[in-house]
mmCIF file of C-alpha atoms in Angstrom:
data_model
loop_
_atom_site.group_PDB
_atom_site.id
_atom_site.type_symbol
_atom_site.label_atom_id
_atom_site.label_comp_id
_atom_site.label_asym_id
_atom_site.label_seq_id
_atom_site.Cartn_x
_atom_site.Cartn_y
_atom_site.Cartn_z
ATOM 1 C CA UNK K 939 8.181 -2.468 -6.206
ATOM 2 C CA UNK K 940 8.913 1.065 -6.858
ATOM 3 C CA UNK K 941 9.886 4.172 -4.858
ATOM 4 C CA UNK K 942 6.781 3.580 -2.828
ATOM 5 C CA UNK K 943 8.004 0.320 -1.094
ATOM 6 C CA UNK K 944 8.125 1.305 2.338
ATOM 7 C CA UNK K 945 4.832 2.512 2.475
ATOM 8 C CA UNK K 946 3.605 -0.268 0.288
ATOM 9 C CA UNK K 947 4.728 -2.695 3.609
ATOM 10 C CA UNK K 948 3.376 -0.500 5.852
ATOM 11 C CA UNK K 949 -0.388 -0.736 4.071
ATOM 12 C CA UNK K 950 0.221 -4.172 4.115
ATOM 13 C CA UNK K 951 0.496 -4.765 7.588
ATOM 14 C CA UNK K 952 -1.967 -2.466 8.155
ATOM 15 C CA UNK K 953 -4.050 -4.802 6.040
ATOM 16 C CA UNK K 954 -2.993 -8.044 7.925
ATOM 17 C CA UNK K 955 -3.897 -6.412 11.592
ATOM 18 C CA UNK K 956 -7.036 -5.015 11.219
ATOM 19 C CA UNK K 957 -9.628 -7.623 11.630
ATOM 20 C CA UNK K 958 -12.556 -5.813 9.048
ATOM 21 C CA UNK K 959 -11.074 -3.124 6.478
ATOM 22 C CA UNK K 960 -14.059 -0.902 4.520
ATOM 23 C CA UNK K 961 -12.162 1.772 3.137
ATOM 24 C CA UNK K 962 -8.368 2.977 2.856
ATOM 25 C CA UNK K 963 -9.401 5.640 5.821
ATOM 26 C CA UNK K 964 -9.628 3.060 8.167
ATOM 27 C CA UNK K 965 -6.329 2.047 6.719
ATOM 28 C CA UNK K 966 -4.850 4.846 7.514
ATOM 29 C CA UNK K 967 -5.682 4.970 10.982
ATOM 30 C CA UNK K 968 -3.934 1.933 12.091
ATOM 31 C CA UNK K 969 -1.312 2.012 14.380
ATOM 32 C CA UNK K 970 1.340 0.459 11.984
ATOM 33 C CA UNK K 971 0.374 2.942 9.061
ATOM 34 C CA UNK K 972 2.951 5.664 9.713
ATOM 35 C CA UNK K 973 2.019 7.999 7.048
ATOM 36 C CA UNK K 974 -0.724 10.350 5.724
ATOM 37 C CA UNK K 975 -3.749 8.144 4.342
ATOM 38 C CA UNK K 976 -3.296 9.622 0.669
ATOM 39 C CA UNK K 977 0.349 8.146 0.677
ATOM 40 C CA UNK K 978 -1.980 4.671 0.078
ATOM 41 C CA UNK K 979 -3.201 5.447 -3.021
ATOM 42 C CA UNK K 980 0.591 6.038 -3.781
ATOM 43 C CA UNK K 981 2.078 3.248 -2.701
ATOM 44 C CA UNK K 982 -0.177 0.800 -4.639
ATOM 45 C CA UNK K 983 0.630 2.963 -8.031
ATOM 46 C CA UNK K 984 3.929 3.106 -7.336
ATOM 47 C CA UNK K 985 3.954 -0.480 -6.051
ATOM 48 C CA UNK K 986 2.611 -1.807 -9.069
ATOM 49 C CA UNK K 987 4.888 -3.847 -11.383
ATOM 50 C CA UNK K 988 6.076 -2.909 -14.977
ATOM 51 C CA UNK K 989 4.506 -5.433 -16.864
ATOM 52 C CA UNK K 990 6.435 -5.133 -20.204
ATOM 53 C CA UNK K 991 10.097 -5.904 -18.013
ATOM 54 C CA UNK K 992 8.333 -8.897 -16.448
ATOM 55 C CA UNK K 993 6.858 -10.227 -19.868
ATOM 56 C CA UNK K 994 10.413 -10.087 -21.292
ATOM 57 C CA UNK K 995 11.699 -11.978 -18.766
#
């Protein structure tokens, strides 16, 4: 997942408790989203997986 694992789990919870999501600001202001809100656009580039390692596999 990257170096931005931690704060790709926190975006995810923040995903699975707030009942209506309309924009990664509203992310970011969830209680279990510990970090800034620009460290979401981070975590899902960083979170994303090298393709070429997992096709070779």
């Amino acid at each position: 997942m990257g170096n931005g694992k931690d704060a790709l789990f926190d975006l995810m919870d923040a995903v699975l408790v707030t009942r209506s999501v309309y924009s990664f600001v509203e992310l970011s202001t969830s209680p279990v989203f510990r970090r800034q809100w620009s460290s979401i656009y981070e975590a899902i580039e960083d979170g994303l997986p090298a393709r070429k390692e997992l096709m070779q596999l």
